[in-house]
Coordinates of N, CA and C in Angstrom, one line a residue:
X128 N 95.5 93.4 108.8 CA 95.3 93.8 110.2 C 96.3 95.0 110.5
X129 N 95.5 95.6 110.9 CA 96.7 97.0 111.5 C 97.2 96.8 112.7
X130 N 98.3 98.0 113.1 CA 99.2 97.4 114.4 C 99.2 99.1 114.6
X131 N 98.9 99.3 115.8 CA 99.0 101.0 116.1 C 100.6 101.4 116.7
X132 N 101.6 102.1 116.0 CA 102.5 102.6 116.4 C 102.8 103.3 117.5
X133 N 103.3 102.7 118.9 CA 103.0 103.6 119.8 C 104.6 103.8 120.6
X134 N 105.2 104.9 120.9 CA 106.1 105.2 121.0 C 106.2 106.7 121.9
X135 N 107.1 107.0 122.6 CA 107.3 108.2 123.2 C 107.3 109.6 122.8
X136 N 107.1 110.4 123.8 CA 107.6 111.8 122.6 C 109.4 112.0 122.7
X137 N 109.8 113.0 121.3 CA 110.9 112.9 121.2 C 111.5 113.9 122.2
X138 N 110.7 114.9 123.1 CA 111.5 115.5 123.5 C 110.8 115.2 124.8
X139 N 111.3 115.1 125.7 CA 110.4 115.0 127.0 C 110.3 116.0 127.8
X140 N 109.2 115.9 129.0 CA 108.8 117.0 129.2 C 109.3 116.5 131.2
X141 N 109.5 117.6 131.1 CA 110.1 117.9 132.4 C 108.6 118.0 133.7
X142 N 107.8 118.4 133.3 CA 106.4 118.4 134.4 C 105.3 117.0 133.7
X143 N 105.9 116.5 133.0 CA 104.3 115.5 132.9 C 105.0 114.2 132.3
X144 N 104.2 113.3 132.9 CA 105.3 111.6 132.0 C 105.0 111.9 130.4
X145 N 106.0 111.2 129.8 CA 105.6 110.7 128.2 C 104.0 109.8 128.3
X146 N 103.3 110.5 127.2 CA 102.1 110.1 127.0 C 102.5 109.6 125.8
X147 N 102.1 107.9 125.1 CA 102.0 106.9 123.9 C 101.7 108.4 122.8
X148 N 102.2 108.2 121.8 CA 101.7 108.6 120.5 C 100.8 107.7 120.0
X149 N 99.6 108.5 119.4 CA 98.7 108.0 118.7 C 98.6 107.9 117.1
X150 N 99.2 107.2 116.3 CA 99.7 107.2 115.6 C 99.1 105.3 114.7
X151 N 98.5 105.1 113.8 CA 98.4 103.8 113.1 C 98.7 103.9 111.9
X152 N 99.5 103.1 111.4 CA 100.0 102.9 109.5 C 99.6 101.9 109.1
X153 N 99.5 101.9 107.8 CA 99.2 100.6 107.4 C 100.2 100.0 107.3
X154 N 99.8 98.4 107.5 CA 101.1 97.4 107.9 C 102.2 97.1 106.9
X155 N 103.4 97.6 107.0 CA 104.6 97.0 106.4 C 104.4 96.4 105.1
X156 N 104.7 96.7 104.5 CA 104.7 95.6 103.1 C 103.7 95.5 102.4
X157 N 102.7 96.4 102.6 CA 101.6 95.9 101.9 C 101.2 97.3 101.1
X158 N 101.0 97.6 100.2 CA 100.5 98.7 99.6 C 99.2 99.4 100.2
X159 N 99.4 100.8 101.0 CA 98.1 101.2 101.4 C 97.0 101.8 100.2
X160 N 96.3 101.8 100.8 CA 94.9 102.3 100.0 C 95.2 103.8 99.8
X161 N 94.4 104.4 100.2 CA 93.8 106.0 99.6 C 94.6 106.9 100.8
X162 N 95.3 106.4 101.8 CA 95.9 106.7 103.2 C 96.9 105.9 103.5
X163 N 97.7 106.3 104.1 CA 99.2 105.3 104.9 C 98.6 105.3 106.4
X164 N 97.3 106.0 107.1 CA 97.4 105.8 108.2 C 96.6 107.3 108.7
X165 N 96.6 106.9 110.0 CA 96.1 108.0 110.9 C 97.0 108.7 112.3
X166 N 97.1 110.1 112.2 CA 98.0 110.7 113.4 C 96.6 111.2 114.4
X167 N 96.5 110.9 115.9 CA 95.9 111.6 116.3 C 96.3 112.0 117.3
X168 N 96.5 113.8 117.5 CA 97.3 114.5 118.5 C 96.9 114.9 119.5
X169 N 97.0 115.4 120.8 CA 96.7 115.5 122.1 C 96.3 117.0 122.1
X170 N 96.8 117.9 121.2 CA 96.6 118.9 121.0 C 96.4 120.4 119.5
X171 N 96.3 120.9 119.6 CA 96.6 121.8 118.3 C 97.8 122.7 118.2
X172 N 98.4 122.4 118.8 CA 100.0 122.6 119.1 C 101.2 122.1 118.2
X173 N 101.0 122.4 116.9 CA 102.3 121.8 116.0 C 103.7 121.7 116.3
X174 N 103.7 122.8 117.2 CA 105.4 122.7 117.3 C 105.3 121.4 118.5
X175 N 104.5 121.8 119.4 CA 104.5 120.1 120.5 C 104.5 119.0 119.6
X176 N 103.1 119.0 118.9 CA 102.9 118.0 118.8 C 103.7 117.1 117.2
X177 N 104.0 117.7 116.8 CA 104.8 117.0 115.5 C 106.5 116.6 116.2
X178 N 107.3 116.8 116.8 CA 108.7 116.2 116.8 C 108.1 114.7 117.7
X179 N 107.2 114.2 118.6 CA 107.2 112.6 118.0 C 106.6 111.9 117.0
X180 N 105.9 113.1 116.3 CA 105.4 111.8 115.0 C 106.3 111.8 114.6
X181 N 107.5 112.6 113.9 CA 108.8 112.3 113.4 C 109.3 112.0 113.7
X182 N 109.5 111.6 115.2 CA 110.5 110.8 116.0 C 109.9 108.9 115.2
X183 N 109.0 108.8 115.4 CA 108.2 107.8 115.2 C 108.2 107.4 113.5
X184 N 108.5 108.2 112.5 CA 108.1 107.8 111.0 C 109.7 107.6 111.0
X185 N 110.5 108.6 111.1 CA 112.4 108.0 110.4 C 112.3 107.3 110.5
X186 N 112.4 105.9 111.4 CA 112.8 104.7 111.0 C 111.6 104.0 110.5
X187 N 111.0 104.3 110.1 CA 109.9 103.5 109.3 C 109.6 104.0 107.6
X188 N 109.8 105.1 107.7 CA 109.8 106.0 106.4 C 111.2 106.4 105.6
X189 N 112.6 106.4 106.9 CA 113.3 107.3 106.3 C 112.9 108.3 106.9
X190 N 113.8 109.3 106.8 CA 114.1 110.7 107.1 C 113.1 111.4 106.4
X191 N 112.4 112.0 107.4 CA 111.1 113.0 106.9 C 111.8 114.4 106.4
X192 N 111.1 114.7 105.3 CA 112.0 116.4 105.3 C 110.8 117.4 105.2
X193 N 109.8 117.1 104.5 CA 108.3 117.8 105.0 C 107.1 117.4 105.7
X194 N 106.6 118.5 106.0 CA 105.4 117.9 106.3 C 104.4 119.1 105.9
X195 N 102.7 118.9 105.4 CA 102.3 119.8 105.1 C 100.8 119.9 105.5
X196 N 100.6 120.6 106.2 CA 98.6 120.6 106.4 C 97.9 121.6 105.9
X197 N 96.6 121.4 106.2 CA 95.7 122.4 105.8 C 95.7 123.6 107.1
X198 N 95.9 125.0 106.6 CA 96.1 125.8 108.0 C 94.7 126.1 108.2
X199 N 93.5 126.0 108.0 CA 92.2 126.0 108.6 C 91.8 125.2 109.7
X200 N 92.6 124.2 110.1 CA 92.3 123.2 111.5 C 93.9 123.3 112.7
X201 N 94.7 124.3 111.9 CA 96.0 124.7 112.9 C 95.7 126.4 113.5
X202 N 95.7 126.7 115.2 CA 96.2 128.1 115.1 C 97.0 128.9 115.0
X203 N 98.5 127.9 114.8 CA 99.4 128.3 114.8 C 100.3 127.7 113.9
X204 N 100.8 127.3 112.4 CA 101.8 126.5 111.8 C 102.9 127.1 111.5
X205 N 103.9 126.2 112.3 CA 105.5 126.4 112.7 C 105.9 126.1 111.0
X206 N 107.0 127.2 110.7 CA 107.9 126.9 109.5 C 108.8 125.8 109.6
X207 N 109.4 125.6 111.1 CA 110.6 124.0 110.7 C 110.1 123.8 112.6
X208 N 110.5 122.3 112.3 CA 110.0 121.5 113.7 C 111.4 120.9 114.1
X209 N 112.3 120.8 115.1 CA 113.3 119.9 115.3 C 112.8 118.7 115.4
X210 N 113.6 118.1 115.2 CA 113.5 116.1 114.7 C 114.7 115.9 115.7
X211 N 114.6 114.4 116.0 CA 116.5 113.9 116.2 C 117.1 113.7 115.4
X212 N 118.2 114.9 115.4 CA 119.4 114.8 114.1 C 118.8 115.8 113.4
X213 N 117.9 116.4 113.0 CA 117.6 117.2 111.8 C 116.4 118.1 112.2
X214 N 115.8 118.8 111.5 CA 114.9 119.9 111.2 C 113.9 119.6 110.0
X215 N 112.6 119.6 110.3 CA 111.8 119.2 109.3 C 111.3 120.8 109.0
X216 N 110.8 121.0 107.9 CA 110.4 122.1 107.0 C 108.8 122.1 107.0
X217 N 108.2 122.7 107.6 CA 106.2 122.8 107.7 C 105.4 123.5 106.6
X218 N 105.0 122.9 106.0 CA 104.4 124.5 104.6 C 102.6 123.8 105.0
X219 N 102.0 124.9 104.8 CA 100.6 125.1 105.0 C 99.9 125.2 103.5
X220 N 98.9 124.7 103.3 CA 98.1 124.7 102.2 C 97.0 124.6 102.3
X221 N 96.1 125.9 102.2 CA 94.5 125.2 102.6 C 93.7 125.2 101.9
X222 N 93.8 125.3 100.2 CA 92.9 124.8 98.9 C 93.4 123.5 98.8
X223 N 94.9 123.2 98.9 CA 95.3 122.5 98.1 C 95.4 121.0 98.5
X224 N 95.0 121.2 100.1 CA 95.9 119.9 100.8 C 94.3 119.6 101.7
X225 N 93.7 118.3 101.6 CA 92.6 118.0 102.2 C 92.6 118.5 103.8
X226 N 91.4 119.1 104.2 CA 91.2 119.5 105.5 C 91.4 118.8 106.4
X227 N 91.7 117.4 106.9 CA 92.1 116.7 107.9 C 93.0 115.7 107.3
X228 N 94.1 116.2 106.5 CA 95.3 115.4 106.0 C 96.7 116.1 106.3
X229 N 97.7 115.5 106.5 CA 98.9 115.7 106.8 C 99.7 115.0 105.7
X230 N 100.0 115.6 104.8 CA 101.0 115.5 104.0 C 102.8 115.1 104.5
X231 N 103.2 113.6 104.6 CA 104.5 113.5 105.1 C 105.5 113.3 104.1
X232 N 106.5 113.8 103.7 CA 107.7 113.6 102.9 C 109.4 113.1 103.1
X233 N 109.8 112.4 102.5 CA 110.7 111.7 102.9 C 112.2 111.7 102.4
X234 N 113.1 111.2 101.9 CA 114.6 111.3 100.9 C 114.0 110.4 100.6
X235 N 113.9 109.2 101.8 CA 113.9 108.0 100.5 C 112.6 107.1 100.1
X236 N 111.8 107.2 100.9 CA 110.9 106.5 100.0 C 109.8 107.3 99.4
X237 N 109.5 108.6 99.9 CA 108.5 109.5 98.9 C 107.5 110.3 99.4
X238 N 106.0 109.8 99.3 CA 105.2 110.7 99.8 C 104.0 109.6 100.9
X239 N 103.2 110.5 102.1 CA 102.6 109.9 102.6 C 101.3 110.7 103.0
X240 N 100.1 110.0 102.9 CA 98.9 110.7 103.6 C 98.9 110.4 104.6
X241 N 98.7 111.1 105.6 CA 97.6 110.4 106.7 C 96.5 111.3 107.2
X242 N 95.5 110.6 107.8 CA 94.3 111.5 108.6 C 94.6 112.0 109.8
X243 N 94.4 113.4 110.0 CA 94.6 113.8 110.7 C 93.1 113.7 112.2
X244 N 93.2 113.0 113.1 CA 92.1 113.2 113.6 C 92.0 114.5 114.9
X245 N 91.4 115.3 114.9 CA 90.7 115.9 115.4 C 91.6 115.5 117.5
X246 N 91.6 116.4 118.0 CA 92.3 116.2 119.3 C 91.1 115.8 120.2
X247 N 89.7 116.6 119.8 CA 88.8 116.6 120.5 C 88.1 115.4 120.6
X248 N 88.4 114.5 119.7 CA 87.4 113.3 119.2 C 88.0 112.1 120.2
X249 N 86.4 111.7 120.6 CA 86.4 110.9 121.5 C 87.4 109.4 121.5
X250 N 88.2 108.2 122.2 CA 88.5 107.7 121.8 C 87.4 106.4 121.0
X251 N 86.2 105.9 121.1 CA 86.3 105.0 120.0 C 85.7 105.8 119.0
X252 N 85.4 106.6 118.3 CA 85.3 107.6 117.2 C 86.7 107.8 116.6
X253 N 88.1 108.0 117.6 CA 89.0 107.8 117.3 C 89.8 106.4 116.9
X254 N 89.2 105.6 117.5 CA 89.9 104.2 117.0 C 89.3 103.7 115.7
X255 N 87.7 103.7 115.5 CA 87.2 103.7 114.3 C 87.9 104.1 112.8
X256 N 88.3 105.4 112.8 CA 88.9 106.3 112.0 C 90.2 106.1 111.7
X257 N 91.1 105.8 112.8 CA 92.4 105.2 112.4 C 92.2 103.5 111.7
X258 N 91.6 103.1 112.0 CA 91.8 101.4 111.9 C 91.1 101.9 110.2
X259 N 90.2 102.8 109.7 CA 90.0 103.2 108.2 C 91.0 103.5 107.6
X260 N 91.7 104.3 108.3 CA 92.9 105.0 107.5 C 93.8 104.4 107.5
X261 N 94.0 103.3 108.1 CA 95.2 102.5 107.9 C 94.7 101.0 107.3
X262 N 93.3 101.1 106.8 CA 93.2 99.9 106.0 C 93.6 100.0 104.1
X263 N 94.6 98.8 104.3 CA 95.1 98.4 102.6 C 93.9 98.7 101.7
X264 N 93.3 98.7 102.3 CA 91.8 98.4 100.6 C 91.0 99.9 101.0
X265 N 91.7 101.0 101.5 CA 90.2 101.9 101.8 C 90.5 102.8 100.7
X266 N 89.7 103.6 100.3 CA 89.5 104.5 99.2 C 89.3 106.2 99.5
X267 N 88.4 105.9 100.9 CA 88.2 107.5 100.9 C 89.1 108.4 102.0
X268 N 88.9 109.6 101.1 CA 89.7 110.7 101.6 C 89.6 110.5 103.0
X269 N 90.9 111.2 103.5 CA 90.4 112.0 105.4 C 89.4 112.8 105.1
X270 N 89.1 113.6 104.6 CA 87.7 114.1 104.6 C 86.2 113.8 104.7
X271 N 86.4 112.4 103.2 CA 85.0 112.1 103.3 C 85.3 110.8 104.9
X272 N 86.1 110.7 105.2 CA 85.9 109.6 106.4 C 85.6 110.4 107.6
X273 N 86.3 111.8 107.8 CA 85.6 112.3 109.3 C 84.1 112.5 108.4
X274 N 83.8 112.7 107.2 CA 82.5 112.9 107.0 C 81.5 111.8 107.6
X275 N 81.9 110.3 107.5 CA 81.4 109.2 107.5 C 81.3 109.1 108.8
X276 N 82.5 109.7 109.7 CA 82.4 109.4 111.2 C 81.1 110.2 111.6
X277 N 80.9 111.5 111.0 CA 80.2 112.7 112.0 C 78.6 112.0 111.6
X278 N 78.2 111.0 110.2 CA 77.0 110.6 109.5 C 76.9 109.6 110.9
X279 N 77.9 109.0 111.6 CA 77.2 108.3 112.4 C 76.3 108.4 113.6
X280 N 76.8 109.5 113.7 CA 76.2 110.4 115.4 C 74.9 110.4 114.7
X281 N 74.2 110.1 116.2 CA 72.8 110.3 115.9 C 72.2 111.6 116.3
X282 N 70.9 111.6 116.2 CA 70.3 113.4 116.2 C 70.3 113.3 118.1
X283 N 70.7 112.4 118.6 CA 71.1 112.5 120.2 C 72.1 113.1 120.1
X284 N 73.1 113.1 118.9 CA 74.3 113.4 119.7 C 75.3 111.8 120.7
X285 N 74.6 110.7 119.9 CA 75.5 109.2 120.6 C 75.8 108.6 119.4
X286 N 77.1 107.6 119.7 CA 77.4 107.4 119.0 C 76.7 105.6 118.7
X287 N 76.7 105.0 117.9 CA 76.0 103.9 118.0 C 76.7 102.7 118.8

């Protein structure tokens, strides 16, 4: 069973309350599947929206030192993001790094996938997709899974 990690942003904002991070991993102790989890952001805003996922993975990961996406779904990717305590490093890849994946890196325990979901995406299309990405036994990419999501829309345009 997954447990959704929800926690504040790291820097707060002076005109609007902290909104929960949307954020699910797979559960503690258990070896993930094809994904560690799903981030999904409020906006396309990297420099906003990445210092609370990082606020959020240190203590669960260790100290993040990269992070890396595909620059085809960013319009803007920031070179370093402030963290608490530190500076994380952003590199962009868009042959190399799946189109809705975020590549997270650590000192100490290593490397992480997660899906990136889409800001636009409704919430249970959103909940769907994280609760995949953070299952122990799943196999497929963030790609072929927004694939699987968009296979479910019908030729209405609803979702089932």
């Amino acid at each position: 069973m997954t447990q959704p990690l929800v926690t504040g942003p790291a820097v707060p904002s002076q005109t609007q309350p902290p909104q929960p991070l949307r954020v699910r991993l797979a559960p503690p102790g258990v070896k993930p599947g094809r994904l560690d989890g799903a981030w999904w952001p409020r906006s396309r805003d990297l420099a906003a929206e990445l210092p609370s996922l990082i606020h959020a993975l240190d203590p669960r990961w260790g100290r993040v030192t990269h992070l890396s996406v595909n620059s085809a779904l960013w319009p803007v990717v920031p070179r370093k993001v402030p963290a608490t305590g530190h500076v994380v490093r952003v590199g962009w890849f868009s042959p190399e790094l799946d189109r809705h994946g975020l590549l997270v890196l650590s000192y100490t325990v290593g490397r992480w996938d997660l899906l990136v979901i889409p800001p636009e995406t409704g919430p249970a299309a959103a909940d769907r997709l994280m609760t995949a990405a953070a299952d122990p036994h799943g196999i497929l990419t963030a790609s072929a899974l927004m694939a699987a999501e968009a296979a479910l829309v019908q030729p209405t345009g609803v979702h089932p």
